[in-house]
Amino acid sequence: MFLEKAIDKFGDSVVSQARQNLKKKDKNTSGQLSKSLAYDLDITNDVYSITFKWEEYGKFIDKGVKGVGGTKADGSKWKLKRVSGSPYRYKKKKPPIMAFNGWTIRRGIAPRDKKGKFKKRRSLLFAISTSVYHTGLETTNFFTTPFNREERTLSDKVLDAYNLDLDDFLNATIND
């Protein structure tokens, strides 16, 4: 009972802090990633297992993606985003342009001509995709940081909870 509550509290705390980090780092424009953050606690044969889950693209937001770098058409170099310890990197394929469509709308980014009239989005989406391909996605650790922080104290909390559960079990056994 106490052990389950301790692990539940761990899961709640990690998810709550991860959501706060998304908001603080302005990485939650649609709210979809934040809404998808959750965990499952499974208890089978007295074995406790916790699984965190979120939208697939969340791993790229958390760990970052290394860009390919290179040289722009004007001869200047692409400035790479700060990515630390990420297993992800762009190689040959650019991110799909439609992945940025909703993002540009929510951010209020709309291409206009010299007269102020709206232009088609396709060229803007292509430019954003090309930029992300070359510069990458910066590491945010929105999930990793709270997970590591909470994990450091988890063993003490689990041990305390286990002792309380054991006390309850012994008291119930002795009093029967």
mmCIF file of C-alpha atoms in Angstrom:
data_model
loop_
_atom_site.group_PDB
_atom_site.id
_atom_site.type_symbol
_atom_site.label_atom_id
_atom_site.label_comp_id
_atom_site.label_asym_id
_atom_site.label_seq_id
_atom_site.Cartn_x
_atom_site.Cartn_y
_atom_site.Cartn_z
ATOM 1 C CA MET A 1 0.000 0.000 0.000
ATOM 2 C CA PHE A 2 2.686 2.508 1.017
ATOM 3 C CA LEU A 3 5.043 1.264 -1.693
ATOM 4 C CA GLU A 4 2.417 1.737 -4.381
ATOM 5 C CA LYS A 5 1.726 5.266 -3.136
ATOM 6 C CA ALA A 6 5.467 6.117 -3.160
ATOM 7 C CA ILE A 7 5.874 4.976 -6.761
ATOM 8 C CA ASP A 8 2.637 6.732 -7.767
ATOM 9 C CA LYS A 9 3.922 9.940 -6.197
ATOM 10 C CA PHE A 10 7.178 9.526 -8.153
ATOM 11 C CA GLY A 11 5.240 9.205 -11.422
ATOM 12 C CA ASP A 12 2.968 12.159 -10.644
ATOM 13 C CA SER A 13 5.926 14.363 -9.749
ATOM 14 C CA VAL A 14 7.917 13.517 -12.890
ATOM 15 C CA VAL A 15 4.911 14.129 -15.176
ATOM 16 C CA SER A 16 4.001 17.384 -13.410
ATOM 17 C CA GLN A 17 7.544 18.769 -13.603
ATOM 18 C CA ALA A 18 7.887 17.696 -17.252
ATOM 19 C CA ARG A 19 4.704 19.601 -18.121
ATOM 20 C CA GLN A 20 5.997 22.681 -16.299
ATOM 21 C CA ASN A 21 9.284 22.434 -18.210
ATOM 22 C CA LEU A 22 7.478 22.274 -21.553
ATOM 23 C CA LYS A 23 5.566 25.412 -20.686
ATOM 24 C CA LYS A 24 8.603 27.225 -19.284
ATOM 25 C CA LYS A 25 10.718 26.395 -22.348
ATOM 26 C CA ASP A 26 7.889 27.377 -24.708
ATOM 27 C CA LYS A 27 7.808 23.922 -26.315
ATOM 28 C CA ASN A 28 4.097 23.331 -25.830
ATOM 29 C CA THR A 29 2.402 25.342 -28.589
ATOM 30 C CA SER A 30 -0.379 22.849 -29.329
ATOM 31 C CA GLY A 31 -0.522 21.377 -25.823
ATOM 32 C CA GLN A 32 -0.588 17.899 -27.383
ATOM 33 C CA LEU A 33 2.739 16.747 -25.937
ATOM 34 C CA SER A 34 1.833 17.982 -22.462
ATOM 35 C CA LYS A 35 -1.572 16.283 -22.581
ATOM 36 C CA SER A 36 -0.018 13.020 -23.714
ATOM 37 C CA LEU A 37 2.438 12.827 -20.783
ATOM 38 C CA ALA A 38 1.366 10.004 -18.499
ATOM 39 C CA TYR A 39 2.590 6.904 -16.734
ATOM 40 C CA ASP A 40 1.340 3.396 -16.091
ATOM 41 C CA LEU A 41 2.025 1.591 -12.831
ATOM 42 C CA ASP A 42 1.837 -2.174 -13.158
ATOM 43 C CA ILE A 43 1.967 -4.511 -10.173
ATOM 44 C CA THR A 44 2.269 -8.189 -11.052
ATOM 45 C CA ASN A 45 3.306 -10.809 -8.495
ATOM 46 C CA ASP A 46 4.613 -8.094 -6.147
ATOM 47 C CA VAL A 47 6.827 -6.672 -8.926
ATOM 48 C CA TYR A 48 6.316 -2.945 -9.485
ATOM 49 C CA SER A 49 6.852 -1.508 -12.939
ATOM 50 C CA ILE A 50 6.342 2.095 -14.018
ATOM 51 C CA THR A 51 6.252 3.099 -17.680
ATOM 52 C CA PHE A 52 6.200 6.709 -18.854
ATOM 53 C CA LYS A 53 4.580 7.532 -22.164
ATOM 54 C CA TRP A 54 4.031 10.522 -24.431
ATOM 55 C CA GLU A 55 3.738 11.471 -28.084
ATOM 56 C CA GLU A 56 6.471 9.903 -30.218
ATOM 57 C CA TYR A 57 8.055 13.259 -31.136
ATOM 58 C CA GLY A 58 8.576 14.054 -27.439
ATOM 59 C CA LYS A 59 11.835 12.093 -27.411
ATOM 60 C CA PHE A 60 13.249 14.489 -30.022
ATOM 61 C CA ILE A 61 12.142 17.532 -28.000
ATOM 62 C CA ASP A 62 13.714 16.046 -24.854
ATOM 63 C CA LYS A 63 17.025 14.770 -26.247
ATOM 64 C CA GLY A 64 17.381 17.127 -29.226
ATOM 65 C CA VAL A 65 18.457 16.268 -32.759
ATOM 66 C CA LYS A 66 21.882 17.083 -34.208
ATOM 67 C CA GLY A 67 21.752 19.081 -37.427
ATOM 68 C CA VAL A 68 23.962 18.418 -40.418
ATOM 69 C CA GLY A 69 25.489 21.904 -40.469
ATOM 70 C CA GLY A 70 26.900 22.953 -43.807
ATOM 71 C CA THR A 71 27.028 26.180 -45.748
ATOM 72 C CA LYS A 72 24.116 28.402 -46.737
ATOM 73 C CA ALA A 73 23.572 29.653 -50.294
ATOM 74 C CA ASP A 74 25.157 33.004 -49.347
ATOM 75 C CA GLY A 75 28.356 31.252 -48.212
ATOM 76 C CA SER A 76 27.833 31.632 -44.449
ATOM 77 C CA LYS A 77 27.753 28.606 -42.159
ATOM 78 C CA TRP A 78 24.646 27.252 -40.458
ATOM 79 C CA LYS A 79 24.762 27.785 -36.702
ATOM 80 C CA LEU A 80 24.131 24.448 -35.004
ATOM 81 C CA LYS A 81 21.780 24.227 -32.000
ATOM 82 C CA ARG A 82 23.190 23.010 -28.702
ATOM 83 C CA VAL A 83 22.599 19.263 -28.556
ATOM 84 C CA SER A 84 24.191 17.195 -25.796
ATOM 85 C CA GLY A 85 24.280 13.419 -25.657
ATOM 86 C CA SER A 86 21.489 12.840 -28.136
ATOM 87 C CA PRO A 87 21.366 9.623 -30.138
ATOM 88 C CA TYR A 88 19.308 11.421 -32.801
ATOM 89 C CA ARG A 89 20.679 13.268 -35.809
ATOM 90 C CA TYR A 90 19.651 14.224 -39.293
ATOM 91 C CA LYS A 91 21.523 12.383 -42.001
ATOM 92 C CA LYS A 92 20.011 12.607 -45.464
ATOM 93 C CA LYS A 93 16.287 13.163 -44.962
ATOM 94 C CA LYS A 94 14.851 16.515 -43.921
ATOM 95 C CA PRO A 95 11.909 16.601 -41.517
ATOM 96 C CA PRO A 96 8.564 16.549 -43.369
ATOM 97 C CA ILE A 97 7.351 20.055 -44.142
ATOM 98 C CA MET A 98 3.817 19.347 -42.929
ATOM 99 C CA ALA A 99 5.186 18.706 -39.419
ATOM 100 C CA PHE A 100 5.592 22.488 -39.178
ATOM 101 C CA ASN A 101 2.238 23.549 -40.638
ATOM 102 C CA GLY A 102 0.224 23.606 -37.402
ATOM 103 C CA TRP A 103 3.201 25.063 -35.535
ATOM 104 C CA THR A 104 3.460 28.056 -37.912
ATOM 105 C CA ILE A 105 -0.271 28.685 -37.623
ATOM 106 C CA ARG A 106 -0.226 28.598 -33.805
ATOM 107 C CA ARG A 107 2.826 30.877 -33.758
ATOM 108 C CA GLY A 108 1.180 33.325 -36.121
ATOM 109 C CA ILE A 109 3.896 32.918 -38.751
ATOM 110 C CA ALA A 110 2.378 33.595 -42.145
ATOM 111 C CA PRO A 111 4.226 34.433 -45.367
ATOM 112 C CA ARG A 112 3.203 37.682 -47.017
ATOM 113 C CA ASP A 113 4.178 39.421 -50.217
ATOM 114 C CA LYS A 114 5.370 43.036 -50.465
ATOM 115 C CA LYS A 115 1.779 44.269 -50.536
ATOM 116 C CA GLY A 116 0.954 42.406 -47.317
ATOM 117 C CA LYS A 117 -1.173 39.735 -48.931
ATOM 118 C CA PHE A 118 -0.841 36.181 -47.685
ATOM 119 C CA LYS A 119 1.231 33.849 -49.835
ATOM 120 C CA LYS A 120 1.154 30.075 -49.991
ATOM 121 C CA ARG A 121 2.697 28.358 -46.973
ATOM 122 C CA ARG A 122 4.606 25.691 -48.846
ATOM 123 C CA SER A 123 7.758 27.773 -49.388
ATOM 124 C CA LEU A 124 7.751 28.883 -45.735
ATOM 125 C CA LEU A 125 7.359 25.292 -44.530
ATOM 126 C CA PHE A 126 10.171 24.178 -46.827
ATOM 127 C CA ALA A 127 12.448 26.942 -45.462
ATOM 128 C CA ILE A 128 11.693 25.954 -41.842
ATOM 129 C CA SER A 129 12.282 22.273 -42.604
ATOM 130 C CA THR A 130 15.607 23.111 -44.265
ATOM 131 C CA SER A 131 16.666 25.255 -41.317
ATOM 132 C CA VAL A 132 15.819 22.532 -38.782
ATOM 133 C CA TYR A 133 17.653 19.963 -40.925
ATOM 134 C CA HIS A 134 20.828 22.057 -40.929
ATOM 135 C CA THR A 135 20.714 23.497 -37.379
ATOM 136 C CA GLY A 136 18.984 20.656 -35.499
ATOM 137 C CA LEU A 137 16.699 20.750 -32.472
ATOM 138 C CA GLU A 138 18.149 21.920 -29.173
ATOM 139 C CA THR A 139 18.192 19.548 -26.191
ATOM 140 C CA THR A 140 15.556 20.572 -23.635
ATOM 141 C CA ASN A 141 15.652 17.675 -21.142
ATOM 142 C CA PHE A 142 12.059 18.599 -20.263
ATOM 143 C CA PHE A 143 11.506 14.996 -19.126
ATOM 144 C CA THR A 144 15.030 13.747 -18.368
ATOM 145 C CA THR A 145 15.795 16.405 -15.746
ATOM 146 C CA PRO A 146 12.733 15.789 -13.519
ATOM 147 C CA PHE A 147 13.071 12.025 -13.940
ATOM 148 C CA ASN A 148 16.705 12.070 -12.801
ATOM 149 C CA ARG A 149 15.937 14.482 -9.951
ATOM 150 C CA GLU A 150 13.101 12.342 -8.599
ATOM 151 C CA GLU A 151 14.970 9.077 -9.171
ATOM 152 C CA ARG A 152 17.797 10.196 -6.836
ATOM 153 C CA THR A 153 15.461 10.140 -3.833
ATOM 154 C CA LEU A 154 13.259 7.249 -4.971
ATOM 155 C CA SER A 155 15.288 4.451 -3.358
ATOM 156 C CA ASP A 156 15.010 6.066 0.103
ATOM 157 C CA LYS A 157 11.272 6.617 -0.353
ATOM 158 C CA VAL A 158 10.768 3.043 -1.575
ATOM 159 C CA LEU A 159 12.721 1.668 1.376
ATOM 160 C CA ASP A 160 10.667 3.728 3.846
ATOM 161 C CA ALA A 161 7.411 2.666 2.168
ATOM 162 C CA TYR A 162 8.474 -0.983 2.122
ATOM 163 C CA ASN A 163 9.269 -0.812 5.854
ATOM 164 C CA LEU A 164 5.833 0.693 6.560
ATOM 165 C CA ASP A 165 4.158 -2.023 4.473
ATOM 166 C CA LEU A 166 6.157 -4.683 6.312
ATOM 167 C CA ASP A 167 5.158 -3.184 9.693
ATOM 168 C CA ASP A 168 1.491 -3.233 8.633
ATOM 169 C CA PHE A 169 1.812 -6.847 7.476
ATOM 170 C CA LEU A 170 3.494 -7.961 10.710
ATOM 171 C CA ASN A 171 0.960 -6.105 12.882
ATOM 172 C CA ALA A 172 -1.928 -7.679 10.973
ATOM 173 C CA THR A 173 -0.335 -11.139 11.206
ATOM 174 C CA ILE A 174 0.436 -10.879 14.915
ATOM 175 C CA ASN A 175 -2.989 -9.470 15.820
ATOM 176 C CA ASP A 176 -4.858 -12.254 13.979
#
